[in-house]
mmCIF file of C-alpha atoms and ligand atoms in Angstrom:
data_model
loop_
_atom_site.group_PDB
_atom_site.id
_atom_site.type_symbol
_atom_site.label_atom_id
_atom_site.label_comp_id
_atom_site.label_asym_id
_atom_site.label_seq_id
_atom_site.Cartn_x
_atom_site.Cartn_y
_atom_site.Cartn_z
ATOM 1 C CA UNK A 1 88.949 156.823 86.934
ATOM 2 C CA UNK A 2 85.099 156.994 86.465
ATOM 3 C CA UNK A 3 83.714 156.674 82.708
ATOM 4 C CA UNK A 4 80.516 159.504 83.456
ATOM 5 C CA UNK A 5 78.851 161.096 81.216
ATOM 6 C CA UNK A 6 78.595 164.823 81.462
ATOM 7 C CA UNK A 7 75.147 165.022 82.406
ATOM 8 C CA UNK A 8 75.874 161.965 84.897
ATOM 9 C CA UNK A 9 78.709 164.443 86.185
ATOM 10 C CA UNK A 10 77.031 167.495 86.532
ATOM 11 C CA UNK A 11 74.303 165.794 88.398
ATOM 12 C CA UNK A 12 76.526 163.883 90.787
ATOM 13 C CA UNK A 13 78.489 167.847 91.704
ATOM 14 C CA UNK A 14 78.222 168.717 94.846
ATOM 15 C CA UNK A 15 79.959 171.244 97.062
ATOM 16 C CA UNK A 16 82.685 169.620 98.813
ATOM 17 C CA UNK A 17 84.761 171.508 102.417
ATOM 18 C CA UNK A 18 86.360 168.478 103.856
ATOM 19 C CA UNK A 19 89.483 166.855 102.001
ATOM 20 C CA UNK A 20 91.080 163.460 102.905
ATOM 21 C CA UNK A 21 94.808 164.101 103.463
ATOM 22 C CA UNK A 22 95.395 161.593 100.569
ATOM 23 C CA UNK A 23 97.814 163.027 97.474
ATOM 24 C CA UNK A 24 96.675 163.119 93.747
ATOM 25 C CA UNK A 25 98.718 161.039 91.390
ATOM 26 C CA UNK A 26 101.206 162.483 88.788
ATOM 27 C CA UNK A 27 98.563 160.791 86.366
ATOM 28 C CA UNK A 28 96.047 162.845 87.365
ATOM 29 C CA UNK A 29 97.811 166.205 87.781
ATOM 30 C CA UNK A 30 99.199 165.484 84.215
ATOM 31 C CA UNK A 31 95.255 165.306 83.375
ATOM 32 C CA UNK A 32 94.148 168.458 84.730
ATOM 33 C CA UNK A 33 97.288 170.468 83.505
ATOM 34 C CA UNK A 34 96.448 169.420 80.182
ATOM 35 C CA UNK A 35 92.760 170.385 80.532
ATOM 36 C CA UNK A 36 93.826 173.811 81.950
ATOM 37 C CA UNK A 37 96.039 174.586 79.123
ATOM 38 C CA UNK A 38 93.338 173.531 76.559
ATOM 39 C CA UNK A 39 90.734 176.450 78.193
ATOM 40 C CA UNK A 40 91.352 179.450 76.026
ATOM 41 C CA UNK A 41 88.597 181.976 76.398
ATOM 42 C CA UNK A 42 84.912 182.181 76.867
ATOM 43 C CA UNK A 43 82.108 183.237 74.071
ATOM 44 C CA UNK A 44 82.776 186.873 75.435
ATOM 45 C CA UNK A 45 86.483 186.751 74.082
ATOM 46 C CA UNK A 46 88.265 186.839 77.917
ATOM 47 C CA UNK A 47 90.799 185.292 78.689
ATOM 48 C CA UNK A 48 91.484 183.828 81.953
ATOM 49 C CA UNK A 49 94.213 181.963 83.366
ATOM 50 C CA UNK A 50 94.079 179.008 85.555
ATOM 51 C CA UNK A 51 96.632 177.664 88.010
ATOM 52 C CA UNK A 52 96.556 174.303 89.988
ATOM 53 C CA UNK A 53 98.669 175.191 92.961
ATOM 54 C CA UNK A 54 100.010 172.352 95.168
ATOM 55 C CA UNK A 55 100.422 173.614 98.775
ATOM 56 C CA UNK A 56 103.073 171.572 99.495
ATOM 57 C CA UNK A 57 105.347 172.640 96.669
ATOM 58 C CA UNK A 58 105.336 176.059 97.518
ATOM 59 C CA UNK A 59 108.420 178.280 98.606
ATOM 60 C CA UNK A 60 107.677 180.372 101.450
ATOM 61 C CA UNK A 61 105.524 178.630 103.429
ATOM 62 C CA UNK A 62 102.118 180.610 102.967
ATOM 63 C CA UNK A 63 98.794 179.691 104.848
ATOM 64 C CA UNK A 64 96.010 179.594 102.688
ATOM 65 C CA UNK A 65 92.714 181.334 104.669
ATOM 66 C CA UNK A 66 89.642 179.554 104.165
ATOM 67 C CA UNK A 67 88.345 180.960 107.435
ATOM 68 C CA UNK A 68 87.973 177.498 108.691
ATOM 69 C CA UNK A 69 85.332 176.489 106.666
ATOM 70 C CA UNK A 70 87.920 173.933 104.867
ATOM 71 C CA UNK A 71 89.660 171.087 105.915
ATOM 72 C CA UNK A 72 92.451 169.558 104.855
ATOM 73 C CA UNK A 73 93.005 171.619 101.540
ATOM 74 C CA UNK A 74 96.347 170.762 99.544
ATOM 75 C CA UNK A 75 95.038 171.371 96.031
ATOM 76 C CA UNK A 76 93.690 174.458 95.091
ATOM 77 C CA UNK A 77 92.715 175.776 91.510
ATOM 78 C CA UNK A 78 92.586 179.289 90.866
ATOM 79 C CA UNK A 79 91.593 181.428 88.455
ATOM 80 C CA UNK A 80 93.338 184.634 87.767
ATOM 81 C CA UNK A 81 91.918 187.929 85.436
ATOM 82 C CA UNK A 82 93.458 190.476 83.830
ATOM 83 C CA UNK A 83 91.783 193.413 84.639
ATOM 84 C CA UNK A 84 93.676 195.809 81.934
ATOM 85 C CA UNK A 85 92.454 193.351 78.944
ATOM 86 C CA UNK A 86 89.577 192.240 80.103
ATOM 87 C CA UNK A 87 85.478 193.552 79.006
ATOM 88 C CA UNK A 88 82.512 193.730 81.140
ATOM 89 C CA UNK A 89 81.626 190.036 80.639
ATOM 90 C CA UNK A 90 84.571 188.740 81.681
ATOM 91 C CA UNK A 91 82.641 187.355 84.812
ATOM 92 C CA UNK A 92 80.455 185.490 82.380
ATOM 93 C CA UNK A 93 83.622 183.669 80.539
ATOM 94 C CA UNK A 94 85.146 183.100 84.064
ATOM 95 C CA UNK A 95 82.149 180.857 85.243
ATOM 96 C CA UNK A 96 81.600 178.950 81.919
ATOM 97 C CA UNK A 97 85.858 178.336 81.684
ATOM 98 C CA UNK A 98 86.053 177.655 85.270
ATOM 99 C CA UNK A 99 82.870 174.741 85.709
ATOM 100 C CA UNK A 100 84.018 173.450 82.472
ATOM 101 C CA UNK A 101 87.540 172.875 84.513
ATOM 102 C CA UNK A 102 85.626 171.752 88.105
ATOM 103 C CA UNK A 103 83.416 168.972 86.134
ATOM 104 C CA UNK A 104 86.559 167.405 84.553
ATOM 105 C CA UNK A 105 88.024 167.086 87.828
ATOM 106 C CA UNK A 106 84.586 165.854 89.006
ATOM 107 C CA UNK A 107 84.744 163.098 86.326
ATOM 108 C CA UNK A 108 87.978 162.281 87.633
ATOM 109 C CA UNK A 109 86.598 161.697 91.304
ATOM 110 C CA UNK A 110 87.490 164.536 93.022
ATOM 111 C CA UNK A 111 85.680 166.821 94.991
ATOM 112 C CA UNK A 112 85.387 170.486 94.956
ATOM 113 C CA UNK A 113 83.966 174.003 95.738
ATOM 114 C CA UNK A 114 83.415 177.028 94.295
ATOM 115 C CA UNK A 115 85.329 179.894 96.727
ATOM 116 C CA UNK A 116 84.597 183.552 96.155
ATOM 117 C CA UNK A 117 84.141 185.054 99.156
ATOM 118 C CA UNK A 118 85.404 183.208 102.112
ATOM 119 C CA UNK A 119 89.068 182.836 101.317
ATOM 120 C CA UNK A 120 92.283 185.150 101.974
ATOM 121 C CA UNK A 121 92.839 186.734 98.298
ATOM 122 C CA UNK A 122 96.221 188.435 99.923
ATOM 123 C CA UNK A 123 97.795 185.204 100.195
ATOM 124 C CA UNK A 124 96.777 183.243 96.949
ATOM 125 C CA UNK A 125 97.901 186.662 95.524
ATOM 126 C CA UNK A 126 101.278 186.372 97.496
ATOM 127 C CA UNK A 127 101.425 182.633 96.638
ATOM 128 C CA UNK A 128 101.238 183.491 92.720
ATOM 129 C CA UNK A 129 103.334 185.970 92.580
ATOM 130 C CA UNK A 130 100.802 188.633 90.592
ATOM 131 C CA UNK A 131 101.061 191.532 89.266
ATOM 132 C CA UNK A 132 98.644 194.839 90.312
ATOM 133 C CA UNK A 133 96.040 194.535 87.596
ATOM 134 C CA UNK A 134 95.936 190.873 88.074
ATOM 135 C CA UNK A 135 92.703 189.509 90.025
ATOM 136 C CA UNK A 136 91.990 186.403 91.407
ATOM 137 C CA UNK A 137 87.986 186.241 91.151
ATOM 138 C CA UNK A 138 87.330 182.561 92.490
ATOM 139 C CA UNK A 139 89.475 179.336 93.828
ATOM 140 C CA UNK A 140 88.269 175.971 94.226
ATOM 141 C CA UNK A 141 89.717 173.417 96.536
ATOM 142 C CA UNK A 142 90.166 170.102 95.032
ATOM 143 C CA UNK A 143 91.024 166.269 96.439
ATOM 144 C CA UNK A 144 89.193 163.387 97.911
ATOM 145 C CA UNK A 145 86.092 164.029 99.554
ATOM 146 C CA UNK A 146 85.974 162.533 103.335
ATOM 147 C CA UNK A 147 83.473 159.632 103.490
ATOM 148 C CA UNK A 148 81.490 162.023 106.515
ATOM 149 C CA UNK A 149 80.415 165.943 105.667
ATOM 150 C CA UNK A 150 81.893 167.462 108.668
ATOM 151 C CA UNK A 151 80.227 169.685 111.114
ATOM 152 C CA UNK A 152 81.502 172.724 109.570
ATOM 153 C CA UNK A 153 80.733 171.563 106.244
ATOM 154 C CA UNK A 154 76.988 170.844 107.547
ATOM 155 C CA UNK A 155 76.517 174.479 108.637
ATOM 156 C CA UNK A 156 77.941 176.133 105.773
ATOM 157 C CA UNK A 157 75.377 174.550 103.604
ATOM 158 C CA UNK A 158 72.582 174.985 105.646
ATOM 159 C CA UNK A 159 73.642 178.476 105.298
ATOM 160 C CA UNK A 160 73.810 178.394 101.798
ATOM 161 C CA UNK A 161 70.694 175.945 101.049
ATOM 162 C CA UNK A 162 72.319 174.591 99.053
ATOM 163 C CA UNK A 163 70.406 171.650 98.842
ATOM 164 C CA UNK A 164 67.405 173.722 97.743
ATOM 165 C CA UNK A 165 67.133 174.342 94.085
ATOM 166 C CA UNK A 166 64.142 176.388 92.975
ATOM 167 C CA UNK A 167 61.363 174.961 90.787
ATOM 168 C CA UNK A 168 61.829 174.146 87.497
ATOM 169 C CA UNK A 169 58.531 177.264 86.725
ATOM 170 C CA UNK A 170 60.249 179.637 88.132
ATOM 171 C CA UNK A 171 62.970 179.886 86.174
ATOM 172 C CA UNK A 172 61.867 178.671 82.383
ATOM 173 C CA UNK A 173 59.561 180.684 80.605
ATOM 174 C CA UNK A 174 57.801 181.152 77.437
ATOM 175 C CA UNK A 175 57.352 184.365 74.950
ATOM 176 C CA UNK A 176 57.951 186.315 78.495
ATOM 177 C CA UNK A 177 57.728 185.984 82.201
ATOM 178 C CA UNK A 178 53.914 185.127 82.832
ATOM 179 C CA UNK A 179 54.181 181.826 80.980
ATOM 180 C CA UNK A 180 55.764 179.333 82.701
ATOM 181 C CA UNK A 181 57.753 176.934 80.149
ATOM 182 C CA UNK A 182 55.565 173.611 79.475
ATOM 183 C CA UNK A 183 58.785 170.421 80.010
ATOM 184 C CA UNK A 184 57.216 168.512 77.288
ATOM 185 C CA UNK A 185 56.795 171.780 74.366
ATOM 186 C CA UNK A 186 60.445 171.563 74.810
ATOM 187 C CA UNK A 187 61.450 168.141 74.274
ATOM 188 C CA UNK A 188 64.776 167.012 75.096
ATOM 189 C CA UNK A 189 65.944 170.399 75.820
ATOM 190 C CA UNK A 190 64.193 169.646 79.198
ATOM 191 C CA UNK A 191 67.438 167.894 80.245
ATOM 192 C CA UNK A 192 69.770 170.898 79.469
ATOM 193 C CA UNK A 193 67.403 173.482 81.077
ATOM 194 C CA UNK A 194 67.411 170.950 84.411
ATOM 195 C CA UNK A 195 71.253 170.874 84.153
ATOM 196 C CA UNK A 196 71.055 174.662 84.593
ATOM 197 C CA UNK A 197 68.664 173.946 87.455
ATOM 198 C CA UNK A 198 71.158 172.019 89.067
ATOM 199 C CA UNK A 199 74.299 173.880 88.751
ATOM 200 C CA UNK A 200 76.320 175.438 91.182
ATOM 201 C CA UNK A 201 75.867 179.319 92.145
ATOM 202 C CA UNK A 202 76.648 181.575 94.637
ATOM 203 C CA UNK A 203 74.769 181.349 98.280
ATOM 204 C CA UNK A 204 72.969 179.196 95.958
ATOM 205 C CA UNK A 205 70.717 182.197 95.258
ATOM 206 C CA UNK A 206 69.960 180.688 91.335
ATOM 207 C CA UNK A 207 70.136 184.125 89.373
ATOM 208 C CA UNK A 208 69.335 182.713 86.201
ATOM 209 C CA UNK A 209 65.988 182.865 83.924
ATOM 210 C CA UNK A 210 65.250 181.473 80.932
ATOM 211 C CA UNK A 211 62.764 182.704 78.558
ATOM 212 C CA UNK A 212 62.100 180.554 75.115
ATOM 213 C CA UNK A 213 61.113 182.747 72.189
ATOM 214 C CA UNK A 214 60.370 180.132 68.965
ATOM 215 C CA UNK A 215 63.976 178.724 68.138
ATOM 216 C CA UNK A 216 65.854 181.141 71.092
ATOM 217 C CA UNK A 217 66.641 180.234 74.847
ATOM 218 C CA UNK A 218 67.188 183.530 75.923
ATOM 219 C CA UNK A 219 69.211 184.065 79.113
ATOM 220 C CA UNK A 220 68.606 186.416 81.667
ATOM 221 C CA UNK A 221 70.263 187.160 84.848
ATOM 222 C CA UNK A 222 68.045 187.996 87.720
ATOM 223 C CA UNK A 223 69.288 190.833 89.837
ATOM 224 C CA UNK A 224 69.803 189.630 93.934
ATOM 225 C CA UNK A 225 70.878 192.316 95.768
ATOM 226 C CA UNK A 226 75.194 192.266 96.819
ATOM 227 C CA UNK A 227 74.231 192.143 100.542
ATOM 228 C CA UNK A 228 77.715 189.931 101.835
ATOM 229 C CA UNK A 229 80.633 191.991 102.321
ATOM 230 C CA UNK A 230 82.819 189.056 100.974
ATOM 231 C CA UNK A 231 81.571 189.469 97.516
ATOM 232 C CA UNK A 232 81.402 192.795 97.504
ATOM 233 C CA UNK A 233 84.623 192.777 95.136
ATOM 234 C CA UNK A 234 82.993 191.568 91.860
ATOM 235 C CA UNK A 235 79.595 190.544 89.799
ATOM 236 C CA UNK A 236 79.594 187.001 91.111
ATOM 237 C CA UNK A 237 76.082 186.661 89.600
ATOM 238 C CA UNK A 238 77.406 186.821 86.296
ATOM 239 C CA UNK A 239 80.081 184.190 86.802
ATOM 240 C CA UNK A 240 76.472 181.889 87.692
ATOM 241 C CA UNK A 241 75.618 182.834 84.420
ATOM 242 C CA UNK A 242 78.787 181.571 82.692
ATOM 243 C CA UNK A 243 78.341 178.255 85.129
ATOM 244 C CA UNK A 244 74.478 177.776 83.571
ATOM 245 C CA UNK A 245 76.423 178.450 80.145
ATOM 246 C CA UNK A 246 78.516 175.713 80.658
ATOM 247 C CA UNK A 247 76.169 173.630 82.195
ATOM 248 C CA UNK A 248 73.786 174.036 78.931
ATOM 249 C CA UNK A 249 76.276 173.537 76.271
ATOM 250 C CA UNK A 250 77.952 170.533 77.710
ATOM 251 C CA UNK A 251 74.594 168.702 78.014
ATOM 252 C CA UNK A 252 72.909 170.028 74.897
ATOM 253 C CA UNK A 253 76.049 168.712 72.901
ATOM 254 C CA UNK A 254 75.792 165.317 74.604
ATOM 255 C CA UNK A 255 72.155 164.911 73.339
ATOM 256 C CA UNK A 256 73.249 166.025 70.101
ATOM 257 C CA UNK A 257 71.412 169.532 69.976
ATOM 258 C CA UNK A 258 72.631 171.414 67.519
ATOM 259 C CA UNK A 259 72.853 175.226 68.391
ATOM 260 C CA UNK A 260 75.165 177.683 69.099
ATOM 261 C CA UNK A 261 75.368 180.959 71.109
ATOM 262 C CA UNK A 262 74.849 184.214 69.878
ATOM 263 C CA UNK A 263 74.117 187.855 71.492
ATOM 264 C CA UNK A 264 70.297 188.783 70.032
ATOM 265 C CA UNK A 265 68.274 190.662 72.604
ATOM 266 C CA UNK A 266 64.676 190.124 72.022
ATOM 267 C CA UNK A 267 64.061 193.510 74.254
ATOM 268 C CA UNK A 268 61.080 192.203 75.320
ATOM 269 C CA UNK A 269 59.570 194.616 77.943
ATOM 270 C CA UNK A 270 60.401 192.990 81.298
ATOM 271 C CA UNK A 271 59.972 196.313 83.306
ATOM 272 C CA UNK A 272 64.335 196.066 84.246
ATOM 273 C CA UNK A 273 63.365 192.893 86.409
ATOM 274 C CA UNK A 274 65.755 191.358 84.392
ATOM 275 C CA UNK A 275 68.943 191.825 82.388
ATOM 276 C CA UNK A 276 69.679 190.043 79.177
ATOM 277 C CA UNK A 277 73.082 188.216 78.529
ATOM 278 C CA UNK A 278 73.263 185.841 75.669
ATOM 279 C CA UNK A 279 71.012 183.458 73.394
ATOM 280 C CA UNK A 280 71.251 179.794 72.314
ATOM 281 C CA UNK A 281 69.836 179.443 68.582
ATOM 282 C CA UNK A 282 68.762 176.169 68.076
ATOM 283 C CA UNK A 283 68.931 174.526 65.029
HETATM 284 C C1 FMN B 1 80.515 181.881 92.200
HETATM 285 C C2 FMN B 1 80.373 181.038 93.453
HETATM 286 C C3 FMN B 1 80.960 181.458 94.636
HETATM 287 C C4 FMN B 1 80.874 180.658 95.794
HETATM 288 N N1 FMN B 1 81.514 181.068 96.930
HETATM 289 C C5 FMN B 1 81.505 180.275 98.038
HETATM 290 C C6 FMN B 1 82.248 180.661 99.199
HETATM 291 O O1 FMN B 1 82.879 181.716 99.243
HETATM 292 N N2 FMN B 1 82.267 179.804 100.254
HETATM 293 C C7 FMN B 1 81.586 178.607 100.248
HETATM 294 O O2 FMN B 1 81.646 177.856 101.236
HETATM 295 N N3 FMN B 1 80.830 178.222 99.152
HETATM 296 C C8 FMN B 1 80.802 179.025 98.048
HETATM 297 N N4 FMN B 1 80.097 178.643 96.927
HETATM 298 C C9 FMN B 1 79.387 177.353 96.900
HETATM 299 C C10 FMN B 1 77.850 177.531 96.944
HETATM 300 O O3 FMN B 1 77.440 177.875 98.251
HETATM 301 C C11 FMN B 1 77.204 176.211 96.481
HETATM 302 O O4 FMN B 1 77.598 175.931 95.167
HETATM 303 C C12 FMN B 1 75.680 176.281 96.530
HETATM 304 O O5 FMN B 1 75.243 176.411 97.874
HETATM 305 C C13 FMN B 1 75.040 175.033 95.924
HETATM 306 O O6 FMN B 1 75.486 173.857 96.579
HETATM 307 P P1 FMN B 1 76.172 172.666 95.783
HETATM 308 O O7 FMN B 1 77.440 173.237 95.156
HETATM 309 O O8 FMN B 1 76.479 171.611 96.820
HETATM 310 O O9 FMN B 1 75.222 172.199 94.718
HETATM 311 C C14 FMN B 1 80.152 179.428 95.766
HETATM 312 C C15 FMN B 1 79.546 179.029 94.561
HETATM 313 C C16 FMN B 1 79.660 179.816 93.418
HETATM 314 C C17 FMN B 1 79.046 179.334 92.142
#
């Protein structure tokens, strides 16, 4: 098991398709079952329930659809909302709980990637058993990565770009969005605001701004237009947000920032080019 620190983990994550057919230990689904039963609920008060389902264990024998972008999947984790209890930001506490859960397992040396569109939600569905208002938002394969990124695996993130992330000014700002943050006015809060620039998000498309007002990191989310039918059934951009959340807080507490998140719209005029979802006060 690798010793990593969380910002060594979230910067060796990478999207992984291609699975060797090799099993996980009882050791280390002990380990994950115990992290999935300590994730409660997100800043926004959802709750959302996580399952690590072991294809092989299952009763009827249900193929899981990955559209052949996946190969040899056995693991999956999957995350499952209520949608009677639930509130608007649900997507927001289903990113944060859900990276929170794919970096352990990424600090236990298995691979993984985010699935929200290109997967069969009929069968997981089947597969768990759920009930009508129950919703299955996002899965994640899981398992050893293959020493060689398959073909498949090659195109799909090509399509995505995923390898692209966009530069550091423009996504951080200052006081509002014609001031590009300066790295050094924020000190070691660079590190966090490059773990956001690193994280995960869907097609890669990197919703997230950041403007710093004195002791606030405000976060915005940057609307990109819901072009691909295979999202079209919920706010995936907001589950990038909870992801950059995550991302943040695990790093900041690492380097010892003290701060906390709170909900304190500056309403600074940024003619609806962006939308505001939560603060971190420093300290
Ligand atoms: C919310 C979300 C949904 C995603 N859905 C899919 C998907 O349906 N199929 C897929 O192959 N990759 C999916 N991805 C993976 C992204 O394409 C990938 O994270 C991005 O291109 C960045 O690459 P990286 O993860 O290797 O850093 C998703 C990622 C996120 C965060």
């Amino acid at each position: 098991m690798n010793n990593l620190s969380n910002i060594e983990i979230i910067k060796k994550r990478h999207s992984v398709r291609s699975f060797k057919k090799k099993k996980l230990s009882d050791r280390l689904i002990q380990l994950i079952t115990v992290k999935i039963d300590s994730l409660k609920s997100g800043y926004f008060k959802n709750e959302i329930k996580f399952y690590l389902v072991d294809k092989s264990n299952l009763q009827k024998n249900i193929r899981f659809g990955t559209y052949g972008i996946f190969k040899r999947t056995k693991y999956f984790l999957v995350s499952v909302i209520d949608k009677n209890t639930c509130n608007d930001q649900v997507y927001e506490d289903l990113g944060y709980l859900f990276e929170l859960l794919i970096l352990y397992v990424t600090g236990l040396g298995l691979g993984s990637c985010w699935i929200g569109g290109t997967f069969n939600r009929r069968k997981f569905r089947e597969a768990l058993e759920l009930n009508d208002n129950e919703f299955i938002p996002a899965i994640c394969p899981i398992g050893y990565q293959t020493e060689n990124f398959s073909v498949r695996e090659k195109v799909m993130k090509k399509i995505a770009r995923s390898n692209n992330r966009k530069p550091w000014h423009q996504l951080f700002f200052e006081d509002g969005l014609s001031k590009p943050l300066i790295q050094d006015i924020v000190g070691k809060y660079s590190i966090p605001l490059e773990m956001i620039r690193l994280a995960p998000s869907a097609r890669n498309t990197q919703p997230w701004r950041i403007i710093k007002i004195g002791i606030y990191f405000h976060f915005y989310l940057k609307g990109v237009s819901n072009s691909l039918s295979i999202f079209d059934n919920y706010d995936f951009h907001s589950v990038d947000i909870g992801i950059a959340m995550s991302h943040f807080e695990l790093s900041s507490n690492e380097l010892n920032l003290k701060g906390k998140w709170i909900s304190n719209d500056p309403k600074i005029n940024l003619k609806d080019e962006l939308e505001y979802v939560i603060s971190w006060e420093t300290k």
